[in-house]
Amino acid sequence: MNYSTGAATAVAPANPWAIVPPLGNLDAYISAVNRMPLLTPEEEQRFARELRDENKVEAAGKLVLSHLRLVVSISRQYLGYGLPHGDLIQEGNVGLMKAVKRFDPEQGVRLVSYAMYWIKAEIHEYILKNWRMVKVATTKSQRKLFFNLRSMKQAFKADSAMDEAGVTHRETLSAGQVETMAERLNVKPEEVLEMEMRMAGGDVLLDPSPSDDGEQAFGPIAYLADVAHEPTAMIESHQRDVLASDGIATALQALDDRSRRIVEERWLKVNDDGSGGMTLHELAAEYHVSAERIRQIESAAMKKMKKALAEYA
């Protein structure tokens, strides 16, 4: 299998395994791995046996280095997902190292055929984790449908009719296309439609940050939040209910009879007609004191109750 991503552009050095590409330069890295020498079947078998039987790190390194161009070639197939090429290559290299570690030279296959599965598996996992904030595919069947559906949809778009300006207007799948995809992928049409809906949707911030001009951005949090059932609000409401019932009853017990009756008449009593209790002058007449004295007793009682409520809370 020819998996070279390009012909060698320079004469290989005396020790081709000593090539170290400059850091931070993806083009230099790709150029360097394309100059790595390929292993013959005999060399591959020898290095694989040395790794398996003697656990030689140098043998593993040569197996990995000679197949780095394969990772570059495979990673290019996934550039359409909008993820950095360097990250795709990095994840593919992880898959390559896993393949080298598990490769059995006695199976009668070349490492390139065995490694392709592991490289694609790692790249697939990376894409599914990073393509969206929320995973679009979690089960094995959904993962398979995700990658196959996207490639088939692109093929349908390429074959669709175009207007005089050369612009394809069809963005969604037709009923016939859904049926065709479901038949080819051996899944239900409903599964195709569900995955299409997941792929078409985008990530939306629940609480977006303000824009550059200082205006507050509108997000779903504005209409999704249920203030009545927000945990903090529910706890505060429960605390208020407790203080309004048991708390006030406990605080009233700390008052003498006259102070308790004044507070109840002034703040807690409600008549049938909706009016409140007795006024300061009515209480003053009953206790044969001035209205100012009733106000002073009420004020002292309220302070005492406030202290008692604080201790109760």
mmCIF file of C-alpha atoms in Angstrom:
data_model
loop_
_atom_site.group_PDB
_atom_site.id
_atom_site.type_symbol
_atom_site.label_atom_id
_atom_site.label_comp_id
_atom_site.label_asym_id
_atom_site.label_seq_id
_atom_site.Cartn_x
_atom_site.Cartn_y
_atom_site.Cartn_z
ATOM 1 C CA MET A 1 0.000 0.000 0.000
ATOM 2 C CA ASN A 2 1.353 3.385 -0.971
ATOM 3 C CA TYR A 3 0.519 5.788 1.851
ATOM 4 C CA SER A 4 3.245 8.352 1.187
ATOM 5 C CA THR A 5 1.969 11.922 1.366
ATOM 6 C CA GLY A 6 4.618 13.248 -0.984
ATOM 7 C CA ALA A 7 7.920 12.477 -2.601
ATOM 8 C CA ALA A 8 11.146 13.157 -0.768
ATOM 9 C CA THR A 9 12.317 16.693 -1.343
ATOM 10 C CA ALA A 10 15.891 16.277 -0.139
ATOM 11 C CA VAL A 11 18.574 13.647 0.127
ATOM 12 C CA ALA A 12 18.202 11.685 3.340
ATOM 13 C CA PRO A 13 20.993 12.285 5.872
ATOM 14 C CA ALA A 14 23.415 9.611 6.946
ATOM 15 C CA ASN A 15 21.231 8.830 9.968
ATOM 16 C CA PRO A 16 17.630 9.376 8.801
ATOM 17 C CA TRP A 17 16.259 8.400 12.231
ATOM 18 C CA ALA A 18 17.942 11.444 13.786
ATOM 19 C CA ILE A 19 15.679 13.940 11.973
ATOM 20 C CA VAL A 20 14.182 16.357 14.506
ATOM 21 C CA PRO A 21 11.747 18.860 12.938
ATOM 22 C CA PRO A 22 11.602 22.402 14.327
ATOM 23 C CA LEU A 23 9.036 22.803 17.071
ATOM 24 C CA GLY A 24 5.881 24.781 16.317
ATOM 25 C CA ASN A 25 6.123 24.381 12.545
ATOM 26 C CA LEU A 26 3.625 21.893 11.152
ATOM 27 C CA ASP A 27 4.892 22.150 7.571
ATOM 28 C CA ALA A 28 8.426 21.370 8.717
ATOM 29 C CA TYR A 29 7.134 18.392 10.679
ATOM 30 C CA ILE A 30 5.244 16.998 7.674
ATOM 31 C CA SER A 31 8.275 17.546 5.444
ATOM 32 C CA ALA A 32 10.485 15.743 7.958
ATOM 33 C CA VAL A 33 8.240 12.701 8.389
ATOM 34 C CA ASN A 34 7.922 12.384 4.606
ATOM 35 C CA ARG A 35 11.712 11.941 4.471
ATOM 36 C CA MET A 36 11.655 9.134 7.011
ATOM 37 C CA PRO A 37 12.726 5.885 5.330
ATOM 38 C CA LEU A 38 10.189 3.105 4.918
ATOM 39 C CA LEU A 39 10.903 -0.294 6.395
ATOM 40 C CA THR A 40 11.118 -3.422 4.309
ATOM 41 C CA PRO A 41 8.894 -6.344 5.394
ATOM 42 C CA GLU A 42 11.959 -8.083 6.814
ATOM 43 C CA GLU A 43 13.019 -5.039 8.836
ATOM 44 C CA GLU A 44 9.489 -4.540 10.115
ATOM 45 C CA GLN A 45 9.287 -8.164 11.251
ATOM 46 C CA ARG A 46 12.685 -7.944 12.950
ATOM 47 C CA PHE A 47 11.890 -4.750 14.845
ATOM 48 C CA ALA A 48 8.447 -6.054 15.842
ATOM 49 C CA ARG A 49 9.972 -9.238 17.282
ATOM 50 C CA GLU A 50 12.627 -7.237 19.150
ATOM 51 C CA LEU A 51 9.889 -5.136 20.704
ATOM 52 C CA ARG A 52 7.750 -8.145 21.580
ATOM 53 C CA ASP A 53 10.471 -10.438 22.855
ATOM 54 C CA GLU A 54 13.090 -8.039 24.224
ATOM 55 C CA ASN A 55 10.977 -4.899 24.814
ATOM 56 C CA LYS A 56 13.479 -2.749 22.908
ATOM 57 C CA VAL A 57 12.446 0.892 22.893
ATOM 58 C CA GLU A 58 14.678 1.602 19.879
ATOM 59 C CA ALA A 59 12.776 -0.965 17.820
ATOM 60 C CA ALA A 60 9.443 0.621 18.797
ATOM 61 C CA GLY A 61 10.800 4.036 17.840
ATOM 62 C CA LYS A 62 11.783 2.882 14.344
ATOM 63 C CA LEU A 63 8.385 1.272 13.800
ATOM 64 C CA VAL A 64 6.643 4.468 14.853
ATOM 65 C CA LEU A 65 8.887 6.862 12.913
ATOM 66 C CA SER A 66 8.571 4.913 9.679
ATOM 67 C CA HIS A 67 4.764 5.185 9.829
ATOM 68 C CA LEU A 68 4.375 8.842 10.827
ATOM 69 C CA ARG A 69 3.589 9.777 7.230
ATOM 70 C CA LEU A 70 0.643 7.349 7.391
ATOM 71 C CA VAL A 71 -0.811 9.376 10.266
ATOM 72 C CA VAL A 72 -0.408 12.603 8.282
ATOM 73 C CA SER A 73 -2.139 11.025 5.296
ATOM 74 C CA ILE A 74 -5.085 9.722 7.338
ATOM 75 C CA SER A 75 -5.479 12.935 9.347
ATOM 76 C CA ARG A 76 -6.000 14.923 6.132
ATOM 77 C CA GLN A 77 -9.224 13.014 5.569
ATOM 78 C CA TYR A 78 -10.716 14.674 8.667
ATOM 79 C CA LEU A 79 -9.823 18.323 8.035
ATOM 80 C CA GLY A 80 -13.456 19.086 7.161
ATOM 81 C CA TYR A 81 -14.503 18.922 10.815
ATOM 82 C CA GLY A 82 -12.895 22.275 11.563
ATOM 83 C CA LEU A 83 -10.317 20.959 14.034
ATOM 84 C CA PRO A 84 -6.592 21.856 13.872
ATOM 85 C CA HIS A 85 -4.553 19.597 11.614
ATOM 86 C CA GLY A 86 -1.783 19.431 14.180
ATOM 87 C CA ASP A 87 -4.187 18.114 16.823
ATOM 88 C CA LEU A 88 -5.509 15.469 14.440
ATOM 89 C CA ILE A 89 -1.951 14.334 13.725
ATOM 90 C CA GLN A 90 -1.142 14.264 17.415
ATOM 91 C CA GLU A 91 -4.135 12.052 18.211
ATOM 92 C CA GLY A 92 -3.311 9.826 15.241
ATOM 93 C CA ASN A 93 0.226 9.411 16.552
ATOM 94 C CA VAL A 94 -1.227 8.189 19.833
ATOM 95 C CA GLY A 95 -3.187 5.572 17.912
ATOM 96 C CA LEU A 96 -0.053 4.594 15.987
ATOM 97 C CA MET A 97 1.882 4.025 19.204
ATOM 98 C CA LYS A 98 -0.931 1.884 20.565
ATOM 99 C CA ALA A 99 -0.874 -0.157 17.356
ATOM 100 C CA VAL A 100 2.892 -0.662 17.540
ATOM 101 C CA LYS A 101 2.605 -1.815 21.151
ATOM 102 C CA ARG A 102 -0.079 -4.389 20.271
ATOM 103 C CA PHE A 103 1.257 -5.483 16.875
ATOM 104 C CA ASP A 104 1.933 -9.208 16.504
ATOM 105 C CA PRO A 105 4.437 -9.962 13.695
ATOM 106 C CA GLU A 106 3.201 -13.566 13.500
ATOM 107 C CA GLN A 107 -0.252 -12.595 12.202
ATOM 108 C CA GLY A 108 1.012 -12.285 8.637
ATOM 109 C CA VAL A 109 -0.102 -8.679 8.038
ATOM 110 C CA ARG A 110 1.878 -5.477 7.601
ATOM 111 C CA LEU A 111 1.880 -2.934 10.399
ATOM 112 C CA VAL A 112 0.369 -0.336 8.069
ATOM 113 C CA SER A 113 -2.844 -2.355 7.721
ATOM 114 C CA TYR A 114 -3.067 -2.971 11.460
ATOM 115 C CA ALA A 115 -2.221 0.609 12.461
ATOM 116 C CA MET A 116 -4.860 2.240 10.266
ATOM 117 C CA TYR A 117 -7.620 1.010 12.579
ATOM 118 C CA TRP A 118 -5.965 2.398 15.721
ATOM 119 C CA ILE A 119 -5.088 5.715 14.085
ATOM 120 C CA LYS A 120 -8.645 6.270 12.850
ATOM 121 C CA ALA A 121 -10.088 5.184 16.195
ATOM 122 C CA GLU A 122 -8.086 7.813 18.102
ATOM 123 C CA ILE A 123 -8.916 10.536 15.584
ATOM 124 C CA HIS A 124 -12.607 9.595 15.713
ATOM 125 C CA GLU A 125 -12.592 9.786 19.499
ATOM 126 C CA TYR A 126 -10.899 13.190 19.412
ATOM 127 C CA ILE A 127 -13.393 14.567 16.880
ATOM 128 C CA LEU A 128 -16.397 13.357 18.859
ATOM 129 C CA LYS A 129 -15.041 14.914 22.055
ATOM 130 C CA ASN A 130 -14.090 18.261 20.555
ATOM 131 C CA TRP A 131 -16.381 18.841 17.569
ATOM 132 C CA ARG A 132 -19.099 20.134 19.874
ATOM 133 C CA MET A 133 -19.281 20.982 23.542
ATOM 134 C CA VAL A 134 -22.025 18.372 23.902
ATOM 135 C CA LYS A 135 -21.337 14.960 22.375
ATOM 136 C CA VAL A 136 -23.425 14.207 19.294
ATOM 137 C CA ALA A 137 -22.727 10.470 19.391
ATOM 138 C CA THR A 138 -22.274 8.257 22.422
ATOM 139 C CA THR A 139 -23.085 4.693 21.368
ATOM 140 C CA LYS A 140 -21.123 2.637 18.855
ATOM 141 C CA SER A 141 -23.950 2.770 16.301
ATOM 142 C CA GLN A 142 -24.280 6.544 16.692
ATOM 143 C CA ARG A 143 -20.532 7.029 16.205
ATOM 144 C CA LYS A 144 -20.617 4.974 13.014
ATOM 145 C CA LEU A 145 -23.669 6.868 11.790
ATOM 146 C CA PHE A 146 -22.025 10.230 12.559
ATOM 147 C CA PHE A 147 -18.996 9.701 10.314
ATOM 148 C CA ASN A 148 -20.808 7.797 7.535
ATOM 149 C CA LEU A 149 -23.715 10.220 7.410
ATOM 150 C CA ARG A 150 -21.448 13.219 7.033
ATOM 151 C CA SER A 151 -19.503 11.723 4.112
ATOM 152 C CA MET A 152 -22.694 10.534 2.399
ATOM 153 C CA LYS A 153 -24.319 13.927 2.836
ATOM 154 C CA GLN A 154 -21.340 15.611 1.181
ATOM 155 C CA ALA A 155 -21.654 13.170 -1.718
ATOM 156 C CA PHE A 156 -25.344 14.033 -2.098
ATOM 157 C CA LYS A 157 -24.528 17.737 -2.122
ATOM 158 C CA ALA A 158 -21.892 17.226 -4.802
ATOM 159 C CA ASP A 159 -24.450 15.444 -7.001
ATOM 160 C CA SER A 160 -27.321 17.872 -6.382
ATOM 161 C CA ALA A 161 -28.477 20.339 -9.021
ATOM 162 C CA MET A 162 -26.933 23.794 -9.007
ATOM 163 C CA ASP A 163 -28.383 27.027 -10.294
ATOM 164 C CA GLU A 164 -26.810 29.355 -12.859
ATOM 165 C CA ALA A 165 -24.680 31.028 -10.188
ATOM 166 C CA GLY A 166 -23.291 27.639 -9.177
ATOM 167 C CA VAL A 167 -24.748 27.699 -5.676
ATOM 168 C CA THR A 168 -26.327 24.625 -4.137
ATOM 169 C CA HIS A 169 -29.506 25.548 -2.301
ATOM 170 C CA ARG A 170 -30.365 22.225 -0.681
ATOM 171 C CA GLU A 171 -28.927 22.135 2.836
ATOM 172 C CA THR A 172 -31.302 19.620 4.419
ATOM 173 C CA LEU A 173 -31.853 16.041 3.384
ATOM 174 C CA SER A 174 -34.889 15.119 1.324
ATOM 175 C CA ALA A 175 -37.130 12.176 2.204
ATOM 176 C CA GLY A 176 -35.609 10.125 -0.603
ATOM 177 C CA GLN A 177 -32.068 10.849 0.582
ATOM 178 C CA VAL A 178 -32.983 9.861 4.130
ATOM 179 C CA GLU A 179 -34.397 6.558 2.917
ATOM 180 C CA THR A 180 -31.313 5.917 0.772
ATOM 181 C CA MET A 181 -28.931 6.641 3.631
ATOM 182 C CA ALA A 182 -30.898 4.486 6.060
ATOM 183 C CA GLU A 183 -30.845 1.586 3.605
ATOM 184 C CA ARG A 184 -27.112 1.892 2.907
ATOM 185 C CA LEU A 185 -26.163 2.244 6.561
ATOM 186 C CA ASN A 186 -28.643 -0.417 7.712
ATOM 187 C CA VAL A 187 -30.366 1.856 10.226
ATOM 188 C CA LYS A 188 -33.854 3.272 10.656
ATOM 189 C CA PRO A 189 -34.775 6.525 8.837
ATOM 190 C CA GLU A 190 -35.645 8.007 12.239
ATOM 191 C CA GLU A 191 -32.051 7.459 13.373
ATOM 192 C CA VAL A 192 -30.753 9.249 10.275
ATOM 193 C CA LEU A 193 -33.070 12.211 10.916
ATOM 194 C CA GLU A 194 -32.074 12.379 14.589
ATOM 195 C CA MET A 195 -28.347 12.384 13.784
ATOM 196 C CA GLU A 196 -28.910 14.960 11.030
ATOM 197 C CA MET A 197 -30.666 17.198 13.557
ATOM 198 C CA ARG A 198 -27.814 16.760 16.047
ATOM 199 C CA MET A 199 -25.201 17.599 13.436
ATOM 200 C CA ALA A 200 -27.144 20.619 12.182
ATOM 201 C CA GLY A 201 -27.475 22.113 15.662
ATOM 202 C CA GLY A 202 -24.796 24.231 17.267
ATOM 203 C CA ASP A 203 -23.578 24.995 20.762
ATOM 204 C CA VAL A 204 -25.332 27.908 22.472
ATOM 205 C CA LEU A 205 -24.060 29.565 25.631
ATOM 206 C CA LEU A 206 -26.690 29.507 28.359
ATOM 207 C CA ASP A 207 -25.379 32.759 29.811
ATOM 208 C CA PRO A 208 -23.391 34.686 27.152
ATOM 209 C CA SER A 209 -20.990 37.372 28.251
ATOM 210 C CA PRO A 210 -21.705 41.034 27.452
ATOM 211 C CA SER A 211 -20.770 42.271 23.989
ATOM 212 C CA ASP A 212 -17.881 44.636 23.266
ATOM 213 C CA ASP A 213 -20.139 47.685 23.469
ATOM 214 C CA GLY A 214 -21.201 46.738 26.999
ATOM 215 C CA GLU A 215 -24.699 45.571 26.134
ATOM 216 C CA GLN A 216 -25.930 42.443 27.883
ATOM 217 C CA ALA A 217 -26.258 39.547 25.441
ATOM 218 C CA PHE A 218 -29.496 37.562 25.465
ATOM 219 C CA GLY A 219 -29.202 33.839 26.093
ATOM 220 C CA PRO A 220 -31.409 30.846 26.912
ATOM 221 C CA ILE A 221 -30.726 31.324 30.625
ATOM 222 C CA ALA A 222 -33.134 34.276 30.477
ATOM 223 C CA TYR A 223 -36.130 32.089 29.713
ATOM 224 C CA LEU A 224 -34.977 28.661 30.903
ATOM 225 C CA ALA A 225 -34.343 29.610 34.501
ATOM 226 C CA ASP A 226 -37.159 28.796 36.947
ATOM 227 C CA VAL A 227 -36.677 31.279 39.756
ATOM 228 C CA ALA A 228 -39.350 29.635 41.897
ATOM 229 C CA HIS A 229 -37.445 26.344 41.967
ATOM 230 C CA GLU A 230 -33.899 27.689 42.054
ATOM 231 C CA PRO A 231 -32.150 25.894 44.969
ATOM 232 C CA THR A 232 -30.910 29.040 46.716
ATOM 233 C CA ALA A 233 -34.295 30.752 46.370
ATOM 234 C CA MET A 234 -36.074 27.663 47.699
ATOM 235 C CA ILE A 235 -33.809 27.535 50.766
ATOM 236 C CA GLU A 236 -34.324 31.246 51.442
ATOM 237 C CA SER A 237 -38.085 30.872 51.052
ATOM 238 C CA HIS A 238 -38.146 27.962 53.475
ATOM 239 C CA GLN A 239 -36.102 29.934 56.000
ATOM 240 C CA ARG A 240 -38.513 32.864 55.723
ATOM 241 C CA ASP A 241 -41.486 30.565 56.275
ATOM 242 C CA VAL A 242 -39.873 29.059 59.363
ATOM 243 C CA LEU A 243 -39.031 32.472 60.793
ATOM 244 C CA ALA A 244 -42.532 33.760 60.036
ATOM 245 C CA SER A 245 -44.134 30.902 61.962
ATOM 246 C CA ASP A 246 -42.020 29.131 64.551
ATOM 247 C CA GLY A 247 -39.467 31.947 64.757
ATOM 248 C CA ILE A 248 -41.995 34.662 65.554
ATOM 249 C CA ALA A 249 -43.823 32.403 68.005
ATOM 250 C CA THR A 250 -40.543 31.786 69.841
ATOM 251 C CA ALA A 251 -39.671 35.499 69.817
ATOM 252 C CA LEU A 252 -43.106 36.436 71.213
ATOM 253 C CA GLN A 253 -42.582 34.085 74.146
ATOM 254 C CA ALA A 254 -39.587 36.175 75.168
ATOM 255 C CA LEU A 255 -41.871 39.216 75.764
ATOM 256 C CA ASP A 256 -43.975 40.068 78.762
ATOM 257 C CA ASP A 257 -47.745 39.934 78.421
ATOM 258 C CA ARG A 258 -48.236 43.660 77.790
ATOM 259 C CA SER A 259 -45.467 43.914 75.183
ATOM 260 C CA ARG A 260 -46.692 40.740 73.458
ATOM 261 C CA ARG A 261 -50.258 42.068 73.202
ATOM 262 C CA ILE A 262 -49.089 45.428 71.861
ATOM 263 C CA VAL A 263 -46.987 43.742 69.138
ATOM 264 C CA GLU A 264 -49.807 41.346 68.217
ATOM 265 C CA GLU A 265 -52.372 44.142 68.036
ATOM 266 C CA ARG A 266 -50.095 46.443 66.050
ATOM 267 C CA TRP A 267 -48.508 43.954 63.603
ATOM 268 C CA LEU A 268 -50.042 40.484 63.702
ATOM 269 C CA LYS A 269 -53.787 40.951 64.079
ATOM 270 C CA VAL A 270 -56.025 41.207 61.022
ATOM 271 C CA ASN A 271 -59.782 41.776 61.383
ATOM 272 C CA ASP A 272 -62.425 40.174 59.204
ATOM 273 C CA ASP A 273 -62.814 43.384 57.204
ATOM 274 C CA GLY A 274 -59.094 43.384 56.380
ATOM 275 C CA SER A 275 -58.189 46.142 58.788
ATOM 276 C CA GLY A 276 -55.424 45.890 61.347
ATOM 277 C CA GLY A 277 -55.498 45.774 65.110
ATOM 278 C CA MET A 278 -55.669 48.579 67.645
ATOM 279 C CA THR A 279 -53.997 51.966 67.159
ATOM 280 C CA LEU A 280 -51.471 53.548 69.518
ATOM 281 C CA HIS A 281 -54.154 55.801 71.016
ATOM 282 C CA GLU A 282 -56.558 52.900 71.580
ATOM 283 C CA LEU A 283 -53.878 50.901 73.361
ATOM 284 C CA ALA A 284 -52.842 53.995 75.335
ATOM 285 C CA ALA A 285 -56.408 54.443 76.544
ATOM 286 C CA GLU A 286 -56.632 50.794 77.589
ATOM 287 C CA TYR A 287 -53.398 50.841 79.580
ATOM 288 C CA HIS A 288 -53.931 54.424 80.849
ATOM 289 C CA VAL A 289 -50.626 55.679 79.462
ATOM 290 C CA SER A 290 -49.692 58.047 76.658
ATOM 291 C CA ALA A 291 -49.461 57.014 73.014
ATOM 292 C CA GLU A 292 -45.752 57.833 73.121
ATOM 293 C CA ARG A 293 -45.298 55.314 75.962
ATOM 294 C CA ILE A 294 -47.031 52.630 73.901
ATOM 295 C CA ARG A 295 -44.695 53.436 71.006
ATOM 296 C CA GLN A 296 -41.662 53.102 73.291
ATOM 297 C CA ILE A 297 -42.861 49.721 74.601
ATOM 298 C CA GLU A 298 -43.481 48.589 71.021
ATOM 299 C CA SER A 299 -40.021 49.698 69.909
ATOM 300 C CA ALA A 300 -38.318 47.898 72.820
ATOM 301 C CA ALA A 301 -40.349 44.758 72.133
ATOM 302 C CA MET A 302 -39.404 44.766 68.456
ATOM 303 C CA LYS A 303 -35.695 45.010 69.317
ATOM 304 C CA LYS A 304 -36.037 42.128 71.749
ATOM 305 C CA MET A 305 -37.841 40.048 69.121
ATOM 306 C CA LYS A 306 -35.227 40.851 66.510
ATOM 307 C CA LYS A 307 -32.511 39.552 68.837
ATOM 308 C CA ALA A 308 -34.517 36.431 69.591
ATOM 309 C CA LEU A 309 -35.083 35.766 65.844
ATOM 310 C CA ALA A 310 -31.362 36.125 65.166
ATOM 311 C CA GLU A 311 -30.602 33.527 67.830
ATOM 312 C CA TYR A 312 -33.339 31.237 66.473
ATOM 313 C CA ALA A 313 -32.005 31.462 62.914
#
